[in-house]
Coordinates of C-alpha atoms in Angstrom, one line a residue:
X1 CA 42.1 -16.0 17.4
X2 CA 41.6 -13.8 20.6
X3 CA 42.3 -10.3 20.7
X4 CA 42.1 -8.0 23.8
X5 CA 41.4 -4.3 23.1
X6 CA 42.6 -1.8 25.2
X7 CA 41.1 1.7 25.7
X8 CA 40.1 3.4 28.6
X9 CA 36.7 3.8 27.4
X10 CA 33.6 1.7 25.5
X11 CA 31.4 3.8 24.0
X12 CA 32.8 7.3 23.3
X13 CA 34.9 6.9 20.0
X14 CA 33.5 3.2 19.5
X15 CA 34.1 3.4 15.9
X16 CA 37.7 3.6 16.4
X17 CA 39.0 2.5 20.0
X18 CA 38.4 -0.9 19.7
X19 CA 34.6 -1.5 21.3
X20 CA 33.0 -2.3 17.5
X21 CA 35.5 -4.4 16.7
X22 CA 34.3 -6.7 18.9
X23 CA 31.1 -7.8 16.9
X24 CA 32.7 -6.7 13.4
X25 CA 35.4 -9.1 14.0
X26 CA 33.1 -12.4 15.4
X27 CA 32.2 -13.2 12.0
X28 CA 35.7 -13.6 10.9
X29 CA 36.5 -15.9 13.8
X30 CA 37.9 -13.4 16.0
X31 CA 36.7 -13.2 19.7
X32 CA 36.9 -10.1 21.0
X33 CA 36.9 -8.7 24.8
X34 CA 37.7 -5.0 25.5
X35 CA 39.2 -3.8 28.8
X36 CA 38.3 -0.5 30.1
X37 CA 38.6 2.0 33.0
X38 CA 35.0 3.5 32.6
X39 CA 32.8 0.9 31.0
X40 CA 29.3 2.3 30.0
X41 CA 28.2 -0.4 27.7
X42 CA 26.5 -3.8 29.3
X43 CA 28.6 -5.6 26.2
X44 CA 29.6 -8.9 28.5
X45 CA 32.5 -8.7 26.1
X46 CA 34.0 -5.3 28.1
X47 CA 35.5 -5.4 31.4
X48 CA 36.4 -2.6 33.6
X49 CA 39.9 -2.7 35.7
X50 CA 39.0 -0.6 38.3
X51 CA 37.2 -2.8 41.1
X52 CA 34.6 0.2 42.3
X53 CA 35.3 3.5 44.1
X54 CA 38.2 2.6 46.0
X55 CA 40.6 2.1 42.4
X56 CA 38.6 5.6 41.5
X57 CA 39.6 7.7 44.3
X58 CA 43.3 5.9 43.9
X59 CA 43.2 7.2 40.0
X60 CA 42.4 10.7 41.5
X61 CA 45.0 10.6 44.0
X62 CA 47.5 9.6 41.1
X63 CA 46.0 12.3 39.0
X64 CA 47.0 14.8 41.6
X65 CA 50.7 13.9 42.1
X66 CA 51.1 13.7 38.3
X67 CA 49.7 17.0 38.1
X68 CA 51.8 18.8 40.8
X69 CA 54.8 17.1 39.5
X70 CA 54.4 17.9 35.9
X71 CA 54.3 14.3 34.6
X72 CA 52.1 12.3 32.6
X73 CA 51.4 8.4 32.6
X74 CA 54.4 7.8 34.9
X75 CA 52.2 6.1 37.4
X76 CA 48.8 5.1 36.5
X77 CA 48.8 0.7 37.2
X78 CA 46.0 -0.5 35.2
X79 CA 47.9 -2.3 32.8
X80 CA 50.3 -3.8 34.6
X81 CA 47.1 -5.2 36.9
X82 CA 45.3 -6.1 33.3
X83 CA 48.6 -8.9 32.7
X84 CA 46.9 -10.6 35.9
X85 CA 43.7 -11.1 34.0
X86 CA 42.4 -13.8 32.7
X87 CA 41.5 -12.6 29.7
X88 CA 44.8 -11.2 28.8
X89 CA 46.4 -14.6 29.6
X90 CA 43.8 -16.3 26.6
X91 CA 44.8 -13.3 24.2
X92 CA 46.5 -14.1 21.2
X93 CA 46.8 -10.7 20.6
X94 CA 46.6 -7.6 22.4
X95 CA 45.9 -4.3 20.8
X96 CA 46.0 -0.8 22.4
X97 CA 44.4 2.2 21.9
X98 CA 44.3 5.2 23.9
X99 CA 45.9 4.1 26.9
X100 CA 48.1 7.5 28.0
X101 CA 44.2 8.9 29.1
X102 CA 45.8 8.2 32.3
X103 CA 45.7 3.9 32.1
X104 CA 49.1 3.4 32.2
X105 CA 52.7 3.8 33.4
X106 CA 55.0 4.1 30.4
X107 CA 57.4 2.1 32.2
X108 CA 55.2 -0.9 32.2
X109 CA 55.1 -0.8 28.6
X110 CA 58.7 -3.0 27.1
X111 CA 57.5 -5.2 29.9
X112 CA 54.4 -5.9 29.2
X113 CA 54.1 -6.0 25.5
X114 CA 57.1 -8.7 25.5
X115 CA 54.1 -11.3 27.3
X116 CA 52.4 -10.4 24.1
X117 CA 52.3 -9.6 20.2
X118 CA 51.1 -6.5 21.0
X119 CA 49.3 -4.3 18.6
X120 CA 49.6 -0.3 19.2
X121 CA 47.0 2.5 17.4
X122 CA 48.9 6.1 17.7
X123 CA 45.5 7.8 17.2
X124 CA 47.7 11.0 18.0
X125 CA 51.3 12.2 18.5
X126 CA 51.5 12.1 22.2
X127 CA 53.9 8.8 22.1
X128 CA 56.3 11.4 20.2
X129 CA 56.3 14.8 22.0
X130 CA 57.2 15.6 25.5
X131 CA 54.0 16.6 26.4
X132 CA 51.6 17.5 23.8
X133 CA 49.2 15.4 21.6
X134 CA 49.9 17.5 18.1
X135 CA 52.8 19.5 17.4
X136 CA 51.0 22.4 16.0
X137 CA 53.5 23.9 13.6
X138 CA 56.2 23.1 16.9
X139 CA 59.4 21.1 15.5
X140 CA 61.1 21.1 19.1
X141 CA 59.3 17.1 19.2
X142 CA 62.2 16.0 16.4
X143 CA 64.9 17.2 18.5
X144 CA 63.8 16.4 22.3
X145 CA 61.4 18.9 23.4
X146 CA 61.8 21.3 26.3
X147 CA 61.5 24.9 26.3
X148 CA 57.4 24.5 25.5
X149 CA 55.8 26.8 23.5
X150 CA 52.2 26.1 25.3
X151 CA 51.8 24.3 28.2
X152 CA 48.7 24.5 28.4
X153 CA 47.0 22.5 25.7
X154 CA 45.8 18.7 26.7
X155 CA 47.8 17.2 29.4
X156 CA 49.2 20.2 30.7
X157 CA 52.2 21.1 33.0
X158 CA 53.0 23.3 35.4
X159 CA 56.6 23.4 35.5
X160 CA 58.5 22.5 31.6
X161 CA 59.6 18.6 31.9
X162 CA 58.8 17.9 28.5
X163 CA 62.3 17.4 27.4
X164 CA 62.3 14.5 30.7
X165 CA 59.3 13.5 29.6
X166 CA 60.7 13.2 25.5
X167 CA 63.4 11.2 26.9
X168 CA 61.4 8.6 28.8
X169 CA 59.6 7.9 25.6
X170 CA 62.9 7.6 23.8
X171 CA 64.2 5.3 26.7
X172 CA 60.5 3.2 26.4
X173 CA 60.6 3.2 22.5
X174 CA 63.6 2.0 22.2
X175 CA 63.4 -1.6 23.1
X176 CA 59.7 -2.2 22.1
X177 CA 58.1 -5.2 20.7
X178 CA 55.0 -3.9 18.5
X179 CA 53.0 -3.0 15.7
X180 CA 52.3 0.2 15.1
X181 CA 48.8 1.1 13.3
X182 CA 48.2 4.8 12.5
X183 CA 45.2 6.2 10.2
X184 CA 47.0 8.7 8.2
X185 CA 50.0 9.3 6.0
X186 CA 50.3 12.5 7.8
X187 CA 50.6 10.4 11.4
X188 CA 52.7 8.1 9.5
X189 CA 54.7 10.5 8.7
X190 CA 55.4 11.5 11.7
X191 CA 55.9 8.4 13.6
X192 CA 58.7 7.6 11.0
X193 CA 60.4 10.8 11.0
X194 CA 60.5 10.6 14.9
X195 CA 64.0 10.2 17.1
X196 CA 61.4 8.4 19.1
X197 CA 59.9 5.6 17.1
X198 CA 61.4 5.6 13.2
X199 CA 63.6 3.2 14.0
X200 CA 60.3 0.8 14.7
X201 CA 60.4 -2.1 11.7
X202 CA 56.6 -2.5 11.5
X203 CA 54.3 0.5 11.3
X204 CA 50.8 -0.1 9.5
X205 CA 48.9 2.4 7.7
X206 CA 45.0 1.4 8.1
X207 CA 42.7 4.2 7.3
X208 CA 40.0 4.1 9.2
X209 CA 37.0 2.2 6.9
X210 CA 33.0 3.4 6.7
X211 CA 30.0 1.6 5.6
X212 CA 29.1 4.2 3.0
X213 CA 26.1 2.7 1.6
X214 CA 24.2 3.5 5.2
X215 CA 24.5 7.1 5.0
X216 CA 21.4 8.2 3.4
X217 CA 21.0 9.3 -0.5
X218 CA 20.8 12.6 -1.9
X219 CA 16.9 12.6 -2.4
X220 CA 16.6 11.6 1.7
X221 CA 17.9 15.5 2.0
X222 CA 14.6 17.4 2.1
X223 CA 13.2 14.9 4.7
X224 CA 16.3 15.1 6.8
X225 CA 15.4 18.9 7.1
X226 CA 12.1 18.7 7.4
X227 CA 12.2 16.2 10.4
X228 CA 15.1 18.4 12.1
X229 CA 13.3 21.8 11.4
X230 CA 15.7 23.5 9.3
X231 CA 14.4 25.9 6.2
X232 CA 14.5 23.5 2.8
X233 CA 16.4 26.6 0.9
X234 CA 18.9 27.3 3.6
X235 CA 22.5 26.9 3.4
X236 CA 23.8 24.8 5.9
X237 CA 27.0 24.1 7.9
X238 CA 28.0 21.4 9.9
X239 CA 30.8 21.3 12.3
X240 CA 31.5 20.1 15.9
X241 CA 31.0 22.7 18.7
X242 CA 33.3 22.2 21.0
X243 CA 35.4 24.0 23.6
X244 CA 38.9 21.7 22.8
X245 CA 41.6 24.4 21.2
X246 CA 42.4 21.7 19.2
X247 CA 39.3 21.4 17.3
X248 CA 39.5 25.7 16.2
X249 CA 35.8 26.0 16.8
X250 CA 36.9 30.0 17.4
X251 CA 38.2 30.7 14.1
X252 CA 34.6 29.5 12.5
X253 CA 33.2 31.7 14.8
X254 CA 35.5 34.6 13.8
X255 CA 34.9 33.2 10.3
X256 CA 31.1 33.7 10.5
X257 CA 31.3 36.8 12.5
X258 CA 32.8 38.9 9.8
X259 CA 29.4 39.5 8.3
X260 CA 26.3 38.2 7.8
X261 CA 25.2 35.3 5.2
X262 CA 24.6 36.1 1.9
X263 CA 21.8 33.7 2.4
X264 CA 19.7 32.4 5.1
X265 CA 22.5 29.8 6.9
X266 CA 21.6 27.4 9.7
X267 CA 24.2 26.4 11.4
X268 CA 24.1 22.7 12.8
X269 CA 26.6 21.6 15.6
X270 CA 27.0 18.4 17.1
X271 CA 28.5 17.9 20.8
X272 CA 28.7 20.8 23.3
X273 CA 25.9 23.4 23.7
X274 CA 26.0 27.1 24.2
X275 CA 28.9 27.7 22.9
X276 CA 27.4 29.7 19.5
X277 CA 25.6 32.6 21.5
X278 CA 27.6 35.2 19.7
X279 CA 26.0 34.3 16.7
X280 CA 22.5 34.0 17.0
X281 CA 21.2 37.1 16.0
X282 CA 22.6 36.5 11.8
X283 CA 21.8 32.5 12.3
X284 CA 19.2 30.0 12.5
X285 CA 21.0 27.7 15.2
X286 CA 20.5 24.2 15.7
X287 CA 22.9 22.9 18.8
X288 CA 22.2 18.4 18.8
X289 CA 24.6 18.2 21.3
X290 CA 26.7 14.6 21.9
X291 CA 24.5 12.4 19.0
X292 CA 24.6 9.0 19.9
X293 CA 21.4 7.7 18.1
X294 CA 22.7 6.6 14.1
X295 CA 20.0 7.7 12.5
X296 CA 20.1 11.2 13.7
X297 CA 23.5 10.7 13.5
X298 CA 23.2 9.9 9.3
X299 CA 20.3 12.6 9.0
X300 CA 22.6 15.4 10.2
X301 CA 25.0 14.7 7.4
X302 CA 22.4 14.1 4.9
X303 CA 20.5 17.9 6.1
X304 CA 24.4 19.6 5.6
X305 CA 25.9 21.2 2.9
X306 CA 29.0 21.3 3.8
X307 CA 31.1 19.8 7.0
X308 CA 33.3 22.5 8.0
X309 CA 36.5 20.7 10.5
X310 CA 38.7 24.0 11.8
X311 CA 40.7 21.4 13.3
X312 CA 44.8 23.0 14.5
X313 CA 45.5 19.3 15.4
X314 CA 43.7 16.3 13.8
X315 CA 45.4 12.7 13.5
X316 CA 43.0 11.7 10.6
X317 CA 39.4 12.9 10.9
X318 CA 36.9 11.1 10.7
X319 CA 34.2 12.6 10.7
X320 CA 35.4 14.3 7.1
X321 CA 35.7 10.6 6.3
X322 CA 31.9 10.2 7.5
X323 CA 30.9 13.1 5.3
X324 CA 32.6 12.0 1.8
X325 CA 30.9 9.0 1.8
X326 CA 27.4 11.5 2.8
X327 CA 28.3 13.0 -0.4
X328 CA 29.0 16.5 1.4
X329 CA 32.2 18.7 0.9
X330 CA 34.7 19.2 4.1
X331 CA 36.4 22.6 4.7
X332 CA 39.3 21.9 6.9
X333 CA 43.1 23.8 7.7
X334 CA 45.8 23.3 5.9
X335 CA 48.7 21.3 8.4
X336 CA 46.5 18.6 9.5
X337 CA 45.9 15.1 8.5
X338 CA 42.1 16.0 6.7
X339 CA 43.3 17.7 4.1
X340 CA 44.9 14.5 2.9
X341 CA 42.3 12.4 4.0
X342 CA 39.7 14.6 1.4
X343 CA 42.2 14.8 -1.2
X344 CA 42.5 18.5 -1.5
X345 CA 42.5 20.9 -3.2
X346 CA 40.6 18.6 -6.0
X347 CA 37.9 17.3 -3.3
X348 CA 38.1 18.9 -0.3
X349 CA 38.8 22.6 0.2
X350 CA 41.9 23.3 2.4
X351 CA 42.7 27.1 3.4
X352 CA 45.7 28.2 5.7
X353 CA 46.2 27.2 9.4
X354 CA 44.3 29.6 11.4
X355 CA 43.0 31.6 8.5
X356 CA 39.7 32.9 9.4
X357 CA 39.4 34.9 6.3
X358 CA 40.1 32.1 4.0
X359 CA 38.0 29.7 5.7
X360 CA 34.4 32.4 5.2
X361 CA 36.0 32.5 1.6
X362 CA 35.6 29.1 1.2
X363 CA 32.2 28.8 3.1
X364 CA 30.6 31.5 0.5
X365 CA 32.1 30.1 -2.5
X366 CA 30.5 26.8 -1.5
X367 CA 27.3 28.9 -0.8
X368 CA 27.4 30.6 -3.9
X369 CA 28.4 27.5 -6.1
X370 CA 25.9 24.8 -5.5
X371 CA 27.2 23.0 -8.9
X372 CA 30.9 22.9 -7.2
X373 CA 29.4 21.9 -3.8
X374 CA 28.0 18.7 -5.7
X375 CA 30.9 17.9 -7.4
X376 CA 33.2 17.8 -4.5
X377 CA 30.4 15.6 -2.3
X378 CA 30.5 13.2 -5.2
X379 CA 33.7 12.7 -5.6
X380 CA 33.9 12.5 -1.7
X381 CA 31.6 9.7 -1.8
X382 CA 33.1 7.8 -4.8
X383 CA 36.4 8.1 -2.7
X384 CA 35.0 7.1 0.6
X385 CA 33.6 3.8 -1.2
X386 CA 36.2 3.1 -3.2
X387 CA 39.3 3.2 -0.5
X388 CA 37.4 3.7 2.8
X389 CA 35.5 0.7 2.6
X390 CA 34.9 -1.2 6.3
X391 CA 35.3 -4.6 4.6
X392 CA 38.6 -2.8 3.5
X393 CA 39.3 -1.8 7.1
X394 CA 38.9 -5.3 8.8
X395 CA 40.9 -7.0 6.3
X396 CA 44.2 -4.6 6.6
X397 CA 43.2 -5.0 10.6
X398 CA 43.3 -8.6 10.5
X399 CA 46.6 -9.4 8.8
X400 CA 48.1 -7.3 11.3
X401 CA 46.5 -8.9 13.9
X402 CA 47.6 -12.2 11.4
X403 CA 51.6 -11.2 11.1
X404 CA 52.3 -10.3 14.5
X405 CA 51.1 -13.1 16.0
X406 CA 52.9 -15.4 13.3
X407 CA 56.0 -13.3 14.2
X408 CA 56.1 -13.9 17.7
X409 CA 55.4 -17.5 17.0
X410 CA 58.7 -18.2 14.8
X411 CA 60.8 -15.8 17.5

């Protein structure tokens, strides 16, 4: 069978938006390509649609009215120009990822997923608010939107047309031929309790899978530290550093700011830099930055203690996923898909939304309580091999792939 991913990137978020599929699936007899705006692998496999800097400086022209007009994916024509591909015409099926980064027009959609069983991941709620990719607590998404709390958060607006913007979704959803894969029961949730997209008849719940057995084993700890330079005996927290609201990184801060460490604590962030200043004198600070390399990558969850994910908005989270099957306990809020995904209270700790408080509670319990710290990582990693397996993954993958392309056979 051929399938056709669709993302608007390769490498960033490869583990979910389609790009590893492509050699994961080849031994089951799938052939994969992926189609792209920014390609940055030299996979043969992935294709960009824009055709050099002219289709660039059209996407920032396109940017700019959609921005002054407060709108968003309205206009953007790379998928209507990906149906004139060859490789879409050989797809079996085609499955999309996070095409509203500015890849499409939504009015493109009932169009062209009619040429083809299409396949849909909702990696967030955007396709079911007016404008936002998480509600946040905000229930205005079941009933139309308009009159926006926050404007301001990812894809933002000038002027309030989410309520237009809710209603072109509606209008687009409601005649749509697809399969809908989400991550999470929380995202299921969601999509089925939606004006938007309940009323869709096939919606798949795949949780994202994880080859546990390569994250490293509890003895490789010491040498993890020892090559990244933190103190053997220190207690250490994990978390991405990162300036997205979404991802809360200012309530940690808050949270470690309320007073120093009852014990020596390095704190060891992944992605943006220089964001932790405020904390360096009561801190050993260790900043990776964006980690791309996967050993690093395993030795920085194999040097934690705990993964802390402050997350206001997450659609499943996988990196708590990636540190269950490390054998490390996740802190996360309460309202979110991870506390689910880490089965709390029993395995994960979850403390309420925006609690700062709470979530240094939790943080020195876990500090204090090495014994209780163990027992959660264990039972992380038992679950994470047990129910997260990638074998697991593929196969609930592949039937979708399998049924909708049986379905539009028959029709």
């Amino acid at each position: 069978m051929n399938v056709l991913q669709v993302n608007y990137t390769d490498l960033d978020g490869r583990r979910f938006n389609g790009y590893d599929l492509i050699a994961d699936l080849r031994p089951r007899g799938f052939d994969c390509k992926q189609a792209v705006l920014t390609r940055r692998s030299k996979d043969p496999a992935v294709f960009s649609l824009w055709e050099g800097t002219v289709d660039e400086g059209i996407h920032g022209a396109l940017d700019k009215i959609e921005t002054k007009h407060s709108m968003s994916n309205l206009l953007f024509p790379w998928l209507r120009l990906l149906s004139e591909r060859p490789e879409f015409a050989a797809a079996d099926v085609v499955h999309y990822h996070l095409i509203h980064n500015q890849m499409m027009s939504l009015f493109d959609l009932p169009w062209l997923f009619r040429m083809k069983p299409s396949v849909i991941t909702m990696h967030d709620a955007w396709f079911l608010t007016g404008r936002c990719i998480q509600p946040q607590g905000c229930e205005r998404w079941r009933t139309g939107c308009g009159a926006c709390p926050d404007l301001s958060t990812v894809f933002p607006m000038r002027s309030d047309h989410s309520d237009q913007m809710w209603r072109i979704k509606r209008d687009v959803f409601a005649d749509l031929e697809a399969d809908v894969v989400v991550a999470s029961e929380y995202t299921r949730q969601l999509v089925r309790q939606s004006p938007i997209t309940g009323h869709l008849p096939h919606v798949h719940l795949v949780p994202f899978g994880i080859r546990a057995d390569s994250y490293l084993p509890d003895d490789a700890r010491a040498t993890s530290r020892r090559v990244l330079g933190i103190p053997e005996d220190d207690f250490v927290i994990l978390f991405r550093s990162t300036a997205s609201a979404y991802k809360g990184l200012r309530y940690l801060i808050d949270a470690l700011s309320l007073r120093p460490p009852a014990r020596p604590t390095t704190l060891l962030a992944v992605d943006q830099r220089r964001l932790l200043t405020s904390l360096a004198g009561e801190y050993n600070i260790l900043e990776l930055g964006w980690v791309e390399d996967e050993s690093l990558y395993h030795m920085m969850y194999s040097a934690a203690d705990v993964l802390v994910m402050p997350s206001t908005a997450e659609g499943f989270g996988l990196m708590a996923l990636e540190a269950m099957a490390a054998g490390r306990p996740v802190v996360s809020f309460a309202g979110t898909a991870v506390p689910s995904v880490t089965r709390a209270p029993e395995c994960g700790i979850a403390v309420p939304m925006g609690d700062s408080i709470a979530l240094r509670e939790a943080l020195d319990q876990l500090a204090a309580n090495r014994a209780d710290a163990l027992r959660r990582g264990q039972l992380g990693r038992r679950i994470a091999r047990d129910e997260h397996r990638h074998e697991r993954y593929l196969d609930a993958l592949t039937d979708v792939y399998n049924s909708a392309a049986e379905r539009r056979r028959v029709s």
